[in-house]
Each structure stands twice: as C-alpha cells, then as structure tokens.
mmCIF file of N, CA and C in Angstrom:
data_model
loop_
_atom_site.group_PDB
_atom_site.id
_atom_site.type_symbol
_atom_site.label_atom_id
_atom_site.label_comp_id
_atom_site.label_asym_id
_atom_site.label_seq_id
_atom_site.Cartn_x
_atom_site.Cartn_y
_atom_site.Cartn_z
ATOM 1 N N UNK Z 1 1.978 -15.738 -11.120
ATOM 2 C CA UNK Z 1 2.538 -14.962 -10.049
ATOM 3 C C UNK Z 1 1.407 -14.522 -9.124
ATOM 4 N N UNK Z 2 1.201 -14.587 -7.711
ATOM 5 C CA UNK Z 2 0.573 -14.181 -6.694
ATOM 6 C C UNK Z 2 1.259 -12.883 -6.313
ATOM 7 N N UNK Z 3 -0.166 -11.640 -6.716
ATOM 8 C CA UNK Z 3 0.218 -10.439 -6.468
ATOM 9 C C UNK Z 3 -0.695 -9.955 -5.616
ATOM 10 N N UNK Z 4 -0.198 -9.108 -4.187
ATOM 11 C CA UNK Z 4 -1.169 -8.729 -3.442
ATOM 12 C C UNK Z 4 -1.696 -6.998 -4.215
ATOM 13 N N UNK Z 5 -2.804 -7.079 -4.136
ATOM 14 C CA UNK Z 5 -3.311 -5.367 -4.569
ATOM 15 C C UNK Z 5 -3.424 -4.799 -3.329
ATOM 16 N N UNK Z 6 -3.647 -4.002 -2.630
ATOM 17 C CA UNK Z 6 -4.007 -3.196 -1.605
ATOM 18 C C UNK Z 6 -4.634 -2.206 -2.413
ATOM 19 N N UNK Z 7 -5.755 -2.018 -1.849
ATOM 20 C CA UNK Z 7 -6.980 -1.516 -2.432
ATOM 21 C C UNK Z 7 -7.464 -1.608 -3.792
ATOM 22 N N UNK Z 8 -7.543 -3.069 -3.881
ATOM 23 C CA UNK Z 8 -7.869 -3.629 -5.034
ATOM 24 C C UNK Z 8 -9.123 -3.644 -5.217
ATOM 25 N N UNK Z 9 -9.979 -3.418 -4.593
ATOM 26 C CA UNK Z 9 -11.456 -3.244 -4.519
ATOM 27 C C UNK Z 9 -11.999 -1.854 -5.199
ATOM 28 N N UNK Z 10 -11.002 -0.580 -4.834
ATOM 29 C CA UNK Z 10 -10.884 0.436 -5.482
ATOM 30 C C UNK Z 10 -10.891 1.073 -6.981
ATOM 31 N N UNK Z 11 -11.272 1.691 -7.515
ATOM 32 C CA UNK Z 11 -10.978 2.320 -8.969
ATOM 33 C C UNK Z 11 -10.028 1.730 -9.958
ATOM 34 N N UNK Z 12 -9.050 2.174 -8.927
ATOM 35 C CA UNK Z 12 -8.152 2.109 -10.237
ATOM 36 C C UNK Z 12 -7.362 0.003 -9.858
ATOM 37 N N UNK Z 13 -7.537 -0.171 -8.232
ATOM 38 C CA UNK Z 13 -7.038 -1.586 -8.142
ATOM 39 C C UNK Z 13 -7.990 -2.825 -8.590
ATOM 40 N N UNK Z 14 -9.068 -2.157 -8.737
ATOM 41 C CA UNK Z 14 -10.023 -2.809 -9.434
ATOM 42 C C UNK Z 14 -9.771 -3.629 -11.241
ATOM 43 N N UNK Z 15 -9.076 -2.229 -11.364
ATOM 44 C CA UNK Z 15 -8.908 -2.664 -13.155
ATOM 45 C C UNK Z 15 -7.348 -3.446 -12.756
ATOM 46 N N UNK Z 16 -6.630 -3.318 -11.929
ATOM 47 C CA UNK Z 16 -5.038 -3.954 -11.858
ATOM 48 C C UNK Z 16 -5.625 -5.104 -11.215
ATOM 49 N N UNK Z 17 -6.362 -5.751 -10.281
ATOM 50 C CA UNK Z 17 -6.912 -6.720 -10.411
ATOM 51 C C UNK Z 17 -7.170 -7.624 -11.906
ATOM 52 N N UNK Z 18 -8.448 -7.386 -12.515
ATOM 53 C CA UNK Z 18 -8.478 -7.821 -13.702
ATOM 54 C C UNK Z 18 -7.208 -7.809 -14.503
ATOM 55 N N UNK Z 19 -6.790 -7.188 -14.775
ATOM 56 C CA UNK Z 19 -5.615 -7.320 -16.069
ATOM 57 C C UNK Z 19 -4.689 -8.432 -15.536
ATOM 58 N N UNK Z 20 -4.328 -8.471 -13.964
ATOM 59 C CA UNK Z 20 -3.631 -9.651 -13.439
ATOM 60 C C UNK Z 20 -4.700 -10.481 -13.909
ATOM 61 N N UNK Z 21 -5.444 -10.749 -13.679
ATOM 62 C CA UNK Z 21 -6.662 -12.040 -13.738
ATOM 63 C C UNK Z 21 -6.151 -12.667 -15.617
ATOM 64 N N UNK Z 22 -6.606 -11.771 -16.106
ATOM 65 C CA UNK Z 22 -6.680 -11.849 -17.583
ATOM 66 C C UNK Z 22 -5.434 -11.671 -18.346
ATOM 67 N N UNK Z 23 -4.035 -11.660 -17.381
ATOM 68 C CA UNK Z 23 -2.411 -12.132 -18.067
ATOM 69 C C UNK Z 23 -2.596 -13.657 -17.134
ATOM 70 N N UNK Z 24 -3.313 -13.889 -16.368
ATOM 71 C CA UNK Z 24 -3.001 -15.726 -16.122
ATOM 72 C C UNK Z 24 -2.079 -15.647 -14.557
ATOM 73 N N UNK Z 25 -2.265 -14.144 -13.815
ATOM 74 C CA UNK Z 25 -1.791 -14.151 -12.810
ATOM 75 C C UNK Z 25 -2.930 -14.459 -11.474
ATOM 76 N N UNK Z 26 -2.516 -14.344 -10.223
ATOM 77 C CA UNK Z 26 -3.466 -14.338 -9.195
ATOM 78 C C UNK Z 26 -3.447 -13.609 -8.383
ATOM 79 N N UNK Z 27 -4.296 -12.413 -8.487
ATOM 80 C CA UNK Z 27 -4.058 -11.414 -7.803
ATOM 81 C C UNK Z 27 -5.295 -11.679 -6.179
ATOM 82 N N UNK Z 28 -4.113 -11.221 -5.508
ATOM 83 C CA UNK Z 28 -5.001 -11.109 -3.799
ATOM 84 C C UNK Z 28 -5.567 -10.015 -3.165
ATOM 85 N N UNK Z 29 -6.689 -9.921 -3.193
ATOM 86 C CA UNK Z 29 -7.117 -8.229 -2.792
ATOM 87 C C UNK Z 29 -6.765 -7.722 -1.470
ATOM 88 N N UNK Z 30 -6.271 -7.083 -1.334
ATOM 89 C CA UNK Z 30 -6.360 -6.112 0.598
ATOM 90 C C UNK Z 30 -7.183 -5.045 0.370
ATOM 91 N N UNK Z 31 -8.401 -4.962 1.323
ATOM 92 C CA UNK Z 31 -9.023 -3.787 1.218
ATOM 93 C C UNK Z 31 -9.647 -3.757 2.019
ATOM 94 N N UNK Z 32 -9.810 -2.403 3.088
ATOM 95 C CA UNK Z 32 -10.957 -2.117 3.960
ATOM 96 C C UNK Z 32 -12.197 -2.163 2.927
ATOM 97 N N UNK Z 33 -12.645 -2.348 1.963
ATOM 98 C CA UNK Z 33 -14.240 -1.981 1.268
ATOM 99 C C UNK Z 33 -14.285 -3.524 2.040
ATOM 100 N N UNK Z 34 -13.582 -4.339 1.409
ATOM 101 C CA UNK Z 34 -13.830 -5.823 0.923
ATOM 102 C C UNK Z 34 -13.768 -6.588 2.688
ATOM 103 N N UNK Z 35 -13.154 -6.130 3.521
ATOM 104 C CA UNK Z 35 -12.654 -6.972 4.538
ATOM 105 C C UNK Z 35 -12.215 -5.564 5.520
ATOM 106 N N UNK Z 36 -13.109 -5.254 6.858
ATOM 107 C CA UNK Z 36 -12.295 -4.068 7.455
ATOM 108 C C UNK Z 36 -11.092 -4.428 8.330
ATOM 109 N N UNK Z 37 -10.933 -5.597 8.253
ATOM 110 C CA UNK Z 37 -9.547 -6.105 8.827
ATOM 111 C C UNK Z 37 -8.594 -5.800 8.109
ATOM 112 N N UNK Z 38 -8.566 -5.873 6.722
ATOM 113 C CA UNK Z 38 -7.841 -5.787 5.658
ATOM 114 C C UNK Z 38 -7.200 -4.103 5.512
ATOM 115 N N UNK Z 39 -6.626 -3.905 6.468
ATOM 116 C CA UNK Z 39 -5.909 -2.653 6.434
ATOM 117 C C UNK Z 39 -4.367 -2.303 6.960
ATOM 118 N N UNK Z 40 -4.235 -1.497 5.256
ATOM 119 C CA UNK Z 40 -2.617 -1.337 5.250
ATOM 120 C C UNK Z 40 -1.457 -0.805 6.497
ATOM 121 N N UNK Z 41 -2.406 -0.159 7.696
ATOM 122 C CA UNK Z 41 -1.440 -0.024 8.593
ATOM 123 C C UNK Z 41 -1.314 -0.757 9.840
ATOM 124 N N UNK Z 42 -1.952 -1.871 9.330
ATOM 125 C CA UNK Z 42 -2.212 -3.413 10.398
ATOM 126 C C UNK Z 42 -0.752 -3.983 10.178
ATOM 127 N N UNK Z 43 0.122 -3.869 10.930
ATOM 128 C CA UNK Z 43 1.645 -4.582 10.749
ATOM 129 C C UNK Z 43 1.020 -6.477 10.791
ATOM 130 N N UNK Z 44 0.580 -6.772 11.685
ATOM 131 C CA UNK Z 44 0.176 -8.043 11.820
ATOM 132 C C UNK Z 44 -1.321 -8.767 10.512
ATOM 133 N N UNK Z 45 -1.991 -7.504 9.846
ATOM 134 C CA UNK Z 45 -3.132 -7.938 8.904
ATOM 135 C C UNK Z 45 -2.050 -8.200 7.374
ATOM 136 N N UNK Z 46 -1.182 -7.348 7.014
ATOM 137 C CA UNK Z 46 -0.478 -6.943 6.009
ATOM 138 C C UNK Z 46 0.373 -8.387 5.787
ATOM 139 N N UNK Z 47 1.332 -8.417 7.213
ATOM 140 C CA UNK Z 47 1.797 -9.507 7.254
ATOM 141 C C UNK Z 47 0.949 -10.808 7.072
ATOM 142 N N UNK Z 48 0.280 -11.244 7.579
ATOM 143 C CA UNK Z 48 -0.479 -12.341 6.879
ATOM 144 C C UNK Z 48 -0.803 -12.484 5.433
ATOM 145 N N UNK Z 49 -1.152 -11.067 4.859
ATOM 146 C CA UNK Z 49 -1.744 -11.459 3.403
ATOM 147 C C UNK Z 49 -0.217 -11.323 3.045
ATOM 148 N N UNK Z 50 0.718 -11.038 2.993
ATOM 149 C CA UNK Z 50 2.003 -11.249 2.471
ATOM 150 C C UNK Z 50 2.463 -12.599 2.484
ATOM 151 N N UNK Z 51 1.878 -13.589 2.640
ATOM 152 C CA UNK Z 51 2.138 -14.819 3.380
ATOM 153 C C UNK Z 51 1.817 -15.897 1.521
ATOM 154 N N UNK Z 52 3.143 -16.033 0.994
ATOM 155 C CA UNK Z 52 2.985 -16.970 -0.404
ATOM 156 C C UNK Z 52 3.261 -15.733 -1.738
ATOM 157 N N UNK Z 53 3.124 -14.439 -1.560
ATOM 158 C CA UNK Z 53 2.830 -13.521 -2.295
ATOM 159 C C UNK Z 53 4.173 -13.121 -3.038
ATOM 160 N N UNK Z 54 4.553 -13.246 -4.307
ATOM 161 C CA UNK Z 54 5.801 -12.523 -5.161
ATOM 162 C C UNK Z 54 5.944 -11.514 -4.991
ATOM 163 N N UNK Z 55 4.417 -10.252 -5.415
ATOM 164 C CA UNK Z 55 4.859 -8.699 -5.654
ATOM 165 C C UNK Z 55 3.644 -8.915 -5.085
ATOM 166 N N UNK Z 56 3.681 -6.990 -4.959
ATOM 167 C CA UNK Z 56 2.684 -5.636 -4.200
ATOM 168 C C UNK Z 56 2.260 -4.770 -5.278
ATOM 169 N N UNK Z 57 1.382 -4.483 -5.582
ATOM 170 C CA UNK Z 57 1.169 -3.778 -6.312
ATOM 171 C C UNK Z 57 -0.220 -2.976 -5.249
ATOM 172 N N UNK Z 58 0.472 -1.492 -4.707
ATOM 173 C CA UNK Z 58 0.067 -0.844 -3.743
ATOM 174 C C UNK Z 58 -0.940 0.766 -4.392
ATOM 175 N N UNK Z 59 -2.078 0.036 -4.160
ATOM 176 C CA UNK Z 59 -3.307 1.174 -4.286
ATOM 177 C C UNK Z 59 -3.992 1.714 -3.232
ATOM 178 N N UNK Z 60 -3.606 1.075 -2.171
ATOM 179 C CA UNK Z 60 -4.453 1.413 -1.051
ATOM 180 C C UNK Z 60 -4.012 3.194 -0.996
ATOM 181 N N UNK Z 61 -5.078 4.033 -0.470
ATOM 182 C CA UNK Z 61 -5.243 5.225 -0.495
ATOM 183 C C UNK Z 61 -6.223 5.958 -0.207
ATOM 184 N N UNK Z 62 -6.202 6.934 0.449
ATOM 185 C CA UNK Z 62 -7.207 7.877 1.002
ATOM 186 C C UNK Z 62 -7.194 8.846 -0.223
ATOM 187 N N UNK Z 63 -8.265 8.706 -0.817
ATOM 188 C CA UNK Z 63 -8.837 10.016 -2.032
ATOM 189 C C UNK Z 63 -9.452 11.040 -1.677
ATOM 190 N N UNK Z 64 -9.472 12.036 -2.467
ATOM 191 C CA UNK Z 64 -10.622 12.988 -2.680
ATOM 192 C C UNK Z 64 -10.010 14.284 -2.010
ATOM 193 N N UNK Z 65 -11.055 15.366 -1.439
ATOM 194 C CA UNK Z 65 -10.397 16.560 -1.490
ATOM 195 C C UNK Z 65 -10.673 16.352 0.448
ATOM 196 N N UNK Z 66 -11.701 15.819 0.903
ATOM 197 C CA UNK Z 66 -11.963 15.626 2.445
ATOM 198 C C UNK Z 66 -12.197 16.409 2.562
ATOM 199 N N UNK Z 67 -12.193 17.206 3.940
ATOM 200 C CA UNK Z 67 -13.280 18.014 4.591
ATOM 201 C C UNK Z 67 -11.640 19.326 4.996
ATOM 202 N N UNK Z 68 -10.544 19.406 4.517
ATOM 203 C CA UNK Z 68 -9.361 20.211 4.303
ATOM 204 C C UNK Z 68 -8.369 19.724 5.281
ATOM 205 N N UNK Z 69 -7.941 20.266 6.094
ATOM 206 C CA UNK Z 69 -7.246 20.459 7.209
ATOM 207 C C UNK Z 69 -7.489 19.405 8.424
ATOM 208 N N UNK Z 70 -9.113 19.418 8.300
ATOM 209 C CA UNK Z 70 -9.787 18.940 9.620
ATOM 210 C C UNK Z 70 -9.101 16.863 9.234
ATOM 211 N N UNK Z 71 -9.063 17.074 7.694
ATOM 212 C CA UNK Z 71 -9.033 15.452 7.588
ATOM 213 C C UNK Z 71 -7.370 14.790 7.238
ATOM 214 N N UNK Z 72 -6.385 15.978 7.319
ATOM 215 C CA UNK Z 72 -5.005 15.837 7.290
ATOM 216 C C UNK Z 72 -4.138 14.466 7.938
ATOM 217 N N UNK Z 73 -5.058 14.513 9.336
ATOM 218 C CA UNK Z 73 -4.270 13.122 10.569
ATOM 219 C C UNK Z 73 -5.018 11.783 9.495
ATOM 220 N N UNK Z 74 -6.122 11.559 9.129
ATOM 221 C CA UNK Z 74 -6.441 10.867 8.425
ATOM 222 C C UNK Z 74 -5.486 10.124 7.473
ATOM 223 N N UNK Z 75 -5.640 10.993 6.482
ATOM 224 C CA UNK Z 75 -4.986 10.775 4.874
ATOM 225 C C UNK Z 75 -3.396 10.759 5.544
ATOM 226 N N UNK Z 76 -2.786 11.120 6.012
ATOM 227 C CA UNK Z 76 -1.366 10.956 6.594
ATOM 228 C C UNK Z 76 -1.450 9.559 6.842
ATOM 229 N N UNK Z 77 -2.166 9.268 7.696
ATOM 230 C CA UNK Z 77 -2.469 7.841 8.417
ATOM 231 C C UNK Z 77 -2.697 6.227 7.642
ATOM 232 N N UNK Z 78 -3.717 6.666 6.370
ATOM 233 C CA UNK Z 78 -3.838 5.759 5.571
ATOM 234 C C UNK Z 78 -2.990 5.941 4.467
ATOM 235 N N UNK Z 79 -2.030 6.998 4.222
ATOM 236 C CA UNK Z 79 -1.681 7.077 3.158
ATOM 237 C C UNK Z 79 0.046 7.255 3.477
ATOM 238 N N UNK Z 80 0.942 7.579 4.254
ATOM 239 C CA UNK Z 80 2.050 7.720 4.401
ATOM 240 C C UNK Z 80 2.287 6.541 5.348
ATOM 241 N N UNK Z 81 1.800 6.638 6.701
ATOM 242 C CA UNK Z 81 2.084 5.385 7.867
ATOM 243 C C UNK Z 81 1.633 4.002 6.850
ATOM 244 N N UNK Z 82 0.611 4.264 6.075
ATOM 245 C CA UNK Z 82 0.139 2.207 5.737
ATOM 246 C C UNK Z 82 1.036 2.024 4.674
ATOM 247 N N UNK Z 83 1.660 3.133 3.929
ATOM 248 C CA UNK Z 83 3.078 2.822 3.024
ATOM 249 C C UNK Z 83 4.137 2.154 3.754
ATOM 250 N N UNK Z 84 4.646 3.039 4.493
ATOM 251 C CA UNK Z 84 5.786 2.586 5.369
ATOM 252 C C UNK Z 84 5.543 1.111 6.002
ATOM 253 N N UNK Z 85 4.237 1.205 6.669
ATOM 254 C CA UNK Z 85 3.942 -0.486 7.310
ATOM 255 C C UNK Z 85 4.162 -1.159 6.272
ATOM 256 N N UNK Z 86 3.319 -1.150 5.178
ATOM 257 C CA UNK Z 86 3.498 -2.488 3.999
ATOM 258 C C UNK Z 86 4.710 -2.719 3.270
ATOM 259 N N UNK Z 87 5.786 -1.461 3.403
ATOM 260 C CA UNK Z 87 6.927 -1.546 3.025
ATOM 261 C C UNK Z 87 7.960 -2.485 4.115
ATOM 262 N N UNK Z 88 8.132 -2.120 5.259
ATOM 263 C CA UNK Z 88 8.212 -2.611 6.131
ATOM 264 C C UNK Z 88 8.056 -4.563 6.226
ATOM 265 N N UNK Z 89 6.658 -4.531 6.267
ATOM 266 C CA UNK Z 89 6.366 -6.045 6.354
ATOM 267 C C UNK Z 89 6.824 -6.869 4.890
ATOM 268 N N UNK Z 90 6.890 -6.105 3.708
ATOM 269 C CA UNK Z 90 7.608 -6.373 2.518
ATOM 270 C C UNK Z 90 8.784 -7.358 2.794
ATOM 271 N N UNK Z 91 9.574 -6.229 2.979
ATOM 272 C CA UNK Z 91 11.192 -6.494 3.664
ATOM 273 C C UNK Z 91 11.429 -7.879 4.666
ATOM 274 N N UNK Z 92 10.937 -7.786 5.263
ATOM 275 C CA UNK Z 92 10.457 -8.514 6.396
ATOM 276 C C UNK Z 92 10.244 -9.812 5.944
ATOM 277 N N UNK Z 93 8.889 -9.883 4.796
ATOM 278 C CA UNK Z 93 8.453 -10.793 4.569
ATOM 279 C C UNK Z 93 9.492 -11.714 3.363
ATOM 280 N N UNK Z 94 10.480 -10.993 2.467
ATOM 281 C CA UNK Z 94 11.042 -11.132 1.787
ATOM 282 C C UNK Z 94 10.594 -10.825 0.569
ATOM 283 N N UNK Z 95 9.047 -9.801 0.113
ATOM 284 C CA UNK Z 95 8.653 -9.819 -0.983
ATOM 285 C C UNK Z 95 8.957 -8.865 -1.558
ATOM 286 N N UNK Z 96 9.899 -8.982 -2.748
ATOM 287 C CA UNK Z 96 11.207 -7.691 -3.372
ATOM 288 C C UNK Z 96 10.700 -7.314 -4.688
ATOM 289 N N UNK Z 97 9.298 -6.843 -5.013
ATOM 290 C CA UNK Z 97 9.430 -6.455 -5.921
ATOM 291 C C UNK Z 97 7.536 -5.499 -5.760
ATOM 292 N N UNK Z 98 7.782 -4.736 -5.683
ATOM 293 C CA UNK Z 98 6.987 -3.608 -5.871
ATOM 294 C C UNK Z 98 6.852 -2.454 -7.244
ATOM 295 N N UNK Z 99 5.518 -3.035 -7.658
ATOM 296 C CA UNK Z 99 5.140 -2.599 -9.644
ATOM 297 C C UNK Z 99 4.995 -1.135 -9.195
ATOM 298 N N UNK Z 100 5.939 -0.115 -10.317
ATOM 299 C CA UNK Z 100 4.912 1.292 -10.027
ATOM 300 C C UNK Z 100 3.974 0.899 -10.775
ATOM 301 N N UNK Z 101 3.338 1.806 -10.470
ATOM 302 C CA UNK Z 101 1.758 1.805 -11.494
ATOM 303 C C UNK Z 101 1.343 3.538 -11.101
ATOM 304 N N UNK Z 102 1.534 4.350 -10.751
ATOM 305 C CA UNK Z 102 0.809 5.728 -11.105
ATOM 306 C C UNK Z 102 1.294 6.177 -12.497
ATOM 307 N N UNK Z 103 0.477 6.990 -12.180
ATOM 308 C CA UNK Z 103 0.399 7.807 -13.731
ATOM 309 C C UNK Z 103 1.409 8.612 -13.664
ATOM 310 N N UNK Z 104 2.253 8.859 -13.188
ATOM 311 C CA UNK Z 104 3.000 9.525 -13.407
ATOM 312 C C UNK Z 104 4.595 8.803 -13.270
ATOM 313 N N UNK Z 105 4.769 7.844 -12.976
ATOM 314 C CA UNK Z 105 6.082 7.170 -13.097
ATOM 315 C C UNK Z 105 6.166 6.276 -14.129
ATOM 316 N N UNK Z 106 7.556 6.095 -14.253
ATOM 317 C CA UNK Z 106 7.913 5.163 -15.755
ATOM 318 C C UNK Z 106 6.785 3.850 -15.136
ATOM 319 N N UNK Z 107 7.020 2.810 -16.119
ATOM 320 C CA UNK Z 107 6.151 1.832 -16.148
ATOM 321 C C UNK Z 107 7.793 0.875 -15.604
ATOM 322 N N UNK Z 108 7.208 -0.278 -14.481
ATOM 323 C CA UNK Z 108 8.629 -1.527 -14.561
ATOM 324 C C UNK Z 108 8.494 -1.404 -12.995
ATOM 325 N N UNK Z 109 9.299 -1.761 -12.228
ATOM 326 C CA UNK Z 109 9.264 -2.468 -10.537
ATOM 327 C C UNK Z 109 10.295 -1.975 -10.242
ATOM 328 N N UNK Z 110 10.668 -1.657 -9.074
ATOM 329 C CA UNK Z 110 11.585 -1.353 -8.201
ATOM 330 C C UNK Z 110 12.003 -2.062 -7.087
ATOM 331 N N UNK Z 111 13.025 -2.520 -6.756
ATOM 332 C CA UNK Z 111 12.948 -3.094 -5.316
ATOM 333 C C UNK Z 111 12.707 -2.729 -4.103
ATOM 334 N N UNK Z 112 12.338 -3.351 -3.277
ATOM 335 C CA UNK Z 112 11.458 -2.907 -1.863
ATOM 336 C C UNK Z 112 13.144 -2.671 -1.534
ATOM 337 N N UNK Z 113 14.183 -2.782 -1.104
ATOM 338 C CA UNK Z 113 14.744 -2.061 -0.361
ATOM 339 C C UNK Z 113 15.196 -0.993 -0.458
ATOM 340 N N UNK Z 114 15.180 -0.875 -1.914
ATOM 341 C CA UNK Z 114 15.157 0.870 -2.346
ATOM 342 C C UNK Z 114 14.632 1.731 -2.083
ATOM 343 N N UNK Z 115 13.334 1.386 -1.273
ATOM 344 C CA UNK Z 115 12.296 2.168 -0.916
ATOM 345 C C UNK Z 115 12.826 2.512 0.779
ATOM 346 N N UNK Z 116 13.077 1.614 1.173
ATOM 347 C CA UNK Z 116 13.595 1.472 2.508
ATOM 348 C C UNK Z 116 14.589 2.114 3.193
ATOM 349 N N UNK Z 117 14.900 3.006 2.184
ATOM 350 C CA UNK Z 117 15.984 3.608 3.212
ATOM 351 C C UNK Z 117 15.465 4.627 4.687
ATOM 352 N N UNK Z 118 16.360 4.710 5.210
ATOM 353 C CA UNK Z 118 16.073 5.556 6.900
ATOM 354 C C UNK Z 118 15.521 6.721 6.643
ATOM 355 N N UNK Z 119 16.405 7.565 5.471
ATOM 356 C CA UNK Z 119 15.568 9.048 5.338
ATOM 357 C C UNK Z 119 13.949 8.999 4.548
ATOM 358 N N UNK Z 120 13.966 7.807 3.735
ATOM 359 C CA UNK Z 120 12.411 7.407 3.643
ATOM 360 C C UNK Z 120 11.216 7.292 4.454
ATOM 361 N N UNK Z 121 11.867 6.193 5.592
ATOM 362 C CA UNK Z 121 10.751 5.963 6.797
ATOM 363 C C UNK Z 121 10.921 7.429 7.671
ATOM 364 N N UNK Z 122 12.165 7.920 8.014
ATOM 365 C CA UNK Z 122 11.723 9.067 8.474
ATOM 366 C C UNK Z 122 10.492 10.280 8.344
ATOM 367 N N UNK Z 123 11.272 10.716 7.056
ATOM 368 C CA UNK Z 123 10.014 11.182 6.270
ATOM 369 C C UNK Z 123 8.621 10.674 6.388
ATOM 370 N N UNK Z 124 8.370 9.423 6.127
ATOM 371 C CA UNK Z 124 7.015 9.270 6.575
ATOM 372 C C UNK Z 124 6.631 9.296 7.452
ATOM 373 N N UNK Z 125 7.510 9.142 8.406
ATOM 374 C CA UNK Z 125 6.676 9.028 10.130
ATOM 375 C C UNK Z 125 6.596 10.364 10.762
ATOM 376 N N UNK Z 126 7.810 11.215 10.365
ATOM 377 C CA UNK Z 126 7.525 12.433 10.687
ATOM 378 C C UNK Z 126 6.681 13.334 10.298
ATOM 379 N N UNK Z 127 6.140 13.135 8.757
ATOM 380 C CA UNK Z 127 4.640 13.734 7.965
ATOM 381 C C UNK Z 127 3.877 13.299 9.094
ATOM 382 N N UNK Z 128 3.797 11.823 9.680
ATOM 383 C CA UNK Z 128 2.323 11.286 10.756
ATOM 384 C C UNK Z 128 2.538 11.973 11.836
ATOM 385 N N UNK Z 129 3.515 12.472 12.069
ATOM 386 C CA UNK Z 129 3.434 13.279 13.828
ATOM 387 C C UNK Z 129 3.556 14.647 14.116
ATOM 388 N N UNK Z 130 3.967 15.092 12.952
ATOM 389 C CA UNK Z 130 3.311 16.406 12.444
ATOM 390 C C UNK Z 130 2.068 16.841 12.704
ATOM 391 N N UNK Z 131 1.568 15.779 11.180
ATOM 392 C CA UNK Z 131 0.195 16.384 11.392
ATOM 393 C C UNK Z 131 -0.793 15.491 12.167
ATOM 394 N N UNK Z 132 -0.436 14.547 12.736
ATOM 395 C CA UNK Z 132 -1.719 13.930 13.828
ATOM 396 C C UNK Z 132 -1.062 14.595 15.381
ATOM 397 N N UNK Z 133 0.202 15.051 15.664
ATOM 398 C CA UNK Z 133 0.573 15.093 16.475
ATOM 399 C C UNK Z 133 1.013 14.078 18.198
ATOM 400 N N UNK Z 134 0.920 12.714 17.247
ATOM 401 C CA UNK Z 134 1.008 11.262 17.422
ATOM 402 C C UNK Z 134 2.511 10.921 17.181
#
C-alpha cells in the first residue's frame, strides 16, 4: 500500500514511516524539513503527492509552546487550514481512508468524508480568520 505521511520527516512520522517500511508498505514523505515545497496547505503541492496514493496518514504539525499569542496565526495556519486543504484534496483526489494515529484515539481509519462535513471545514476556517484575521 502507498501511504502518504505528512510530516514524515518529523518525530513521531518518522517512526510511522519505518513501521510502513518494515510491514512491506511504501510510505511517501510530505514535509517542509525534507522539501519546502512540500507543504500541507499547498492545494496544488498536496494534490500532486496524492497522485497513486491509497491512505494519509497525517502528522504534519506545528509543535511546541511558540512564542504564545504572538505565534497563534501560525499554528492555526499549519495546523487547522493544512488539515482542511489535505482533507479537501483527499476527497477530491479519491483517497478514502485516513489512519488515526494520536495518542489519544482508538487505533483503525476513518473515512475522509466523515471528516468532511460543512460544520467541520467551517470550524476550521473560521479558527484561521479569527485568529490571523485573514
């Protein structure tokens, strides 16, 4: 199975990389470390690496504690808007199966249009114009 990581270059997509590698899968990295093109709220970058791909398995993410308030439009930006885009180009692309993987949800996949509903993307876009005021 060809699985894209988004921020597979990262911590924790680093090790979901390998373990795909080492079940006999082929995992595809997206990552600003690895490629600064390679970013999740590129509708047109996303879409390309979606291009042959089964599942998403989505790490991309803005960490850490940042600089508070001042770094809010940021982490909104890479972290709510590049959801919605890659969800988005998902759909789009036809690729229906998105792995949870945090630590805090059951273990198993969900379908991308489940994710998709209107009060979903709302929600996210309205967190981005909130706080970037964009």
């Amino acid at each position: 199975m060809r699985v894209l990581v988004t921020g597979g270059a990262g911590f924790i997509g680093s090790h979901v990389v390998a373990a795909l590698r080492e079940r006999g899968h082929e995992p595809l990295v997206f990552d600003v470390r690895e490629d600064p093109g390679a970013d999740v709220r590129d509708p047109a970058a996303v879409g390309r690496a979606l291009s042959g791909v089964d599942a998403v398995c989505h790490q991309a993410a803005m960490v850490g504690l940042g600089d508070g308030v001042a770094d809010a439009a940021e982490y909104v930006s890479r972290n709510d808007l590049g959801t919605a885009v890659l969800l988005a180009a998902m759909a789009e692309a036809g690729v229906g199966t998105l792995p949870r993987t945090s630590g805090s949800a059951p273990a198993g996949g969900i379908p991308v249009r489940a994710w998709l509903t209107a009060q979903a993307l709302l929600a996210l876009l309205l967190n981005h114009l909130l706080l970037t005021g964009w």
